[in-house]
Amino acid sequence: GRSAVKVVQVTRGLRASQVSGYASARLPTEADPPQVATTLVELITEENLASDRYLVALSTDETFLRRLSFPFSAQRKIAQVIGFEMEPGLPLPLDEVQVDFIKAEARQDGTHGVLAAAFPKGVLEPWLSALQEVGIEPEVVDLDGSGLIFLARELKEQLPERLVILDVGHSKTNLLYQKQGKDTYLRSLTIGCDHLARNVAEVLGISVEEAVGKVVSIGLAEEATSAEHISLKAALMSEVELLAREIELSLMAAQVQDGESWPELILLSGGGSLIKGLAKALGETLKIQALNLLDLENQGVLKQLGNQITDPPLFSVAAGLAFRGTSR
């Protein structure tokens, strides 16, 4: 992430996999790949999290994402042509990006949807070099938004057929739309906790650090009782409306405007899900039921993340990535 590095270690057993350790460490502002890699390896050493395999997630907002469709579903055939299909919409030459994809939904017209990503090699290679310098050779490099895909699959028995998962992070929000268990749309939005706090700080004339405390501890849950509280809620609601608009535009881009495709639930994860009243306000604005991850009766594998009530939302992406690594 932009503000912290998070590690989840999973140990695979004969019948099931278990979380065997997890930890996080703050990152310096605007940390570069060598700083992040150094922080990561120090954290792994301090917390005894050295492992046999490593999977690393980079930021979804640094990649070019496309929804494509093909008249065939074979993985091999899609892999042969995916780069050529992506190329016309890329701002970089094809040889300057790393392209990959996952198969999404089968459509009524007989075509097969694909979520494709092109990650700039100029961004990717410094990360790989920095990790190699500290002795970490990742077997998989993924996008942090992909952690939400595993999360949705793990919790599928509690979730409806049409679902949006929002991972509200420090500087951005990752959005995953699923229909009937298929990963249909992925996007990174530019609104995060830092954005909310800065807006509140400007309105109230306080520091960003003070605003963060007020946003999380007071939020939108309580009835406003003072001029400052009224201003705080008004500032937050303006950001909620902006986030709701971004979600609506994302769903329009995913072509799910009709009632049969419109999501039945928005599930919030990440640090932003800890803001009191955020889920309710977002749900009322969008007229869709919205819940926090912690509202679910059974949080699946995330309930293995110790006793701290704030841990599951903060480590959900890392846990999704780690548990994905237990299956080939």
mmCIF file of N, CA and C in Angstrom, residues 22 273-274 294 299 305-314:
data_model
loop_
_atom_site.group_PDB
_atom_site.id
_atom_site.type_symbol
_atom_site.label_atom_id
_atom_site.label_comp_id
_atom_site.label_asym_id
_atom_site.label_seq_id
_atom_site.Cartn_x
_atom_site.Cartn_y
_atom_site.Cartn_z
ATOM 1 N N TYR A 22 1.024 -12.601 10.702
ATOM 2 C CA TYR A 22 0.746 -11.403 9.912
ATOM 3 C C TYR A 22 1.283 -10.188 10.653
ATOM 4 N N SER A 273 -13.234 1.346 5.794
ATOM 5 C CA SER A 273 -14.435 0.678 6.299
ATOM 6 C C SER A 273 -14.594 0.871 7.803
ATOM 7 N N LEU A 274 -13.529 1.337 8.469
ATOM 8 C CA LEU A 274 -13.592 1.576 9.915
ATOM 9 C C LEU A 274 -14.168 2.956 10.250
ATOM 10 N N LEU A 294 -16.765 -6.292 8.680
ATOM 11 C CA LEU A 294 -16.960 -6.726 10.066
ATOM 12 C C LEU A 294 -18.430 -6.954 10.413
ATOM 13 N N GLN A 299 -16.585 -14.202 8.823
ATOM 14 C CA GLN A 299 -15.636 -13.516 7.961
ATOM 15 C C GLN A 299 -14.676 -14.488 7.261
ATOM 16 N N LEU A 305 -7.310 -13.833 11.711
ATOM 17 C CA LEU A 305 -6.364 -12.735 11.920
ATOM 18 C C LEU A 305 -6.467 -12.180 13.341
ATOM 19 N N GLY A 306 -6.292 -13.023 14.327
ATOM 20 C CA GLY A 306 -6.173 -12.584 15.714
ATOM 21 C C GLY A 306 -7.440 -11.986 16.279
ATOM 22 N N ASN A 307 -7.285 -11.248 17.386
ATOM 23 C CA ASN A 307 -8.422 -10.722 18.123
ATOM 24 C C ASN A 307 -8.634 -9.220 17.941
ATOM 25 N N GLN A 308 -7.743 -8.558 17.230
ATOM 26 C CA GLN A 308 -7.910 -7.124 17.029
ATOM 27 C C GLN A 308 -9.058 -6.876 16.049
ATOM 28 N N ILE A 309 -10.042 -6.100 16.465
ATOM 29 C CA ILE A 309 -11.242 -5.901 15.665
ATOM 30 C C ILE A 309 -10.933 -5.198 14.346
ATOM 31 N N THR A 310 -9.839 -4.430 14.298
ATOM 32 C CA THR A 310 -9.517 -3.687 13.080
ATOM 33 C C THR A 310 -8.701 -4.498 12.077
ATOM 34 N N ASP A 311 -8.249 -5.672 12.456
ATOM 35 C CA ASP A 311 -7.312 -6.403 11.597
ATOM 36 C C ASP A 311 -7.920 -6.939 10.299
ATOM 37 N N PRO A 312 -9.080 -7.613 10.325
ATOM 38 C CA PRO A 312 -9.581 -8.200 9.077
ATOM 39 C C PRO A 312 -9.710 -7.199 7.924
ATOM 40 N N PRO A 313 -10.306 -6.012 8.121
ATOM 41 C CA PRO A 313 -10.400 -5.081 6.983
ATOM 42 C C PRO A 313 -9.035 -4.604 6.489
ATOM 43 N N LEU A 314 -8.078 -4.422 7.387
ATOM 44 C CA LEU A 314 -6.777 -3.891 7.003
ATOM 45 C C LEU A 314 -5.930 -4.927 6.263
#
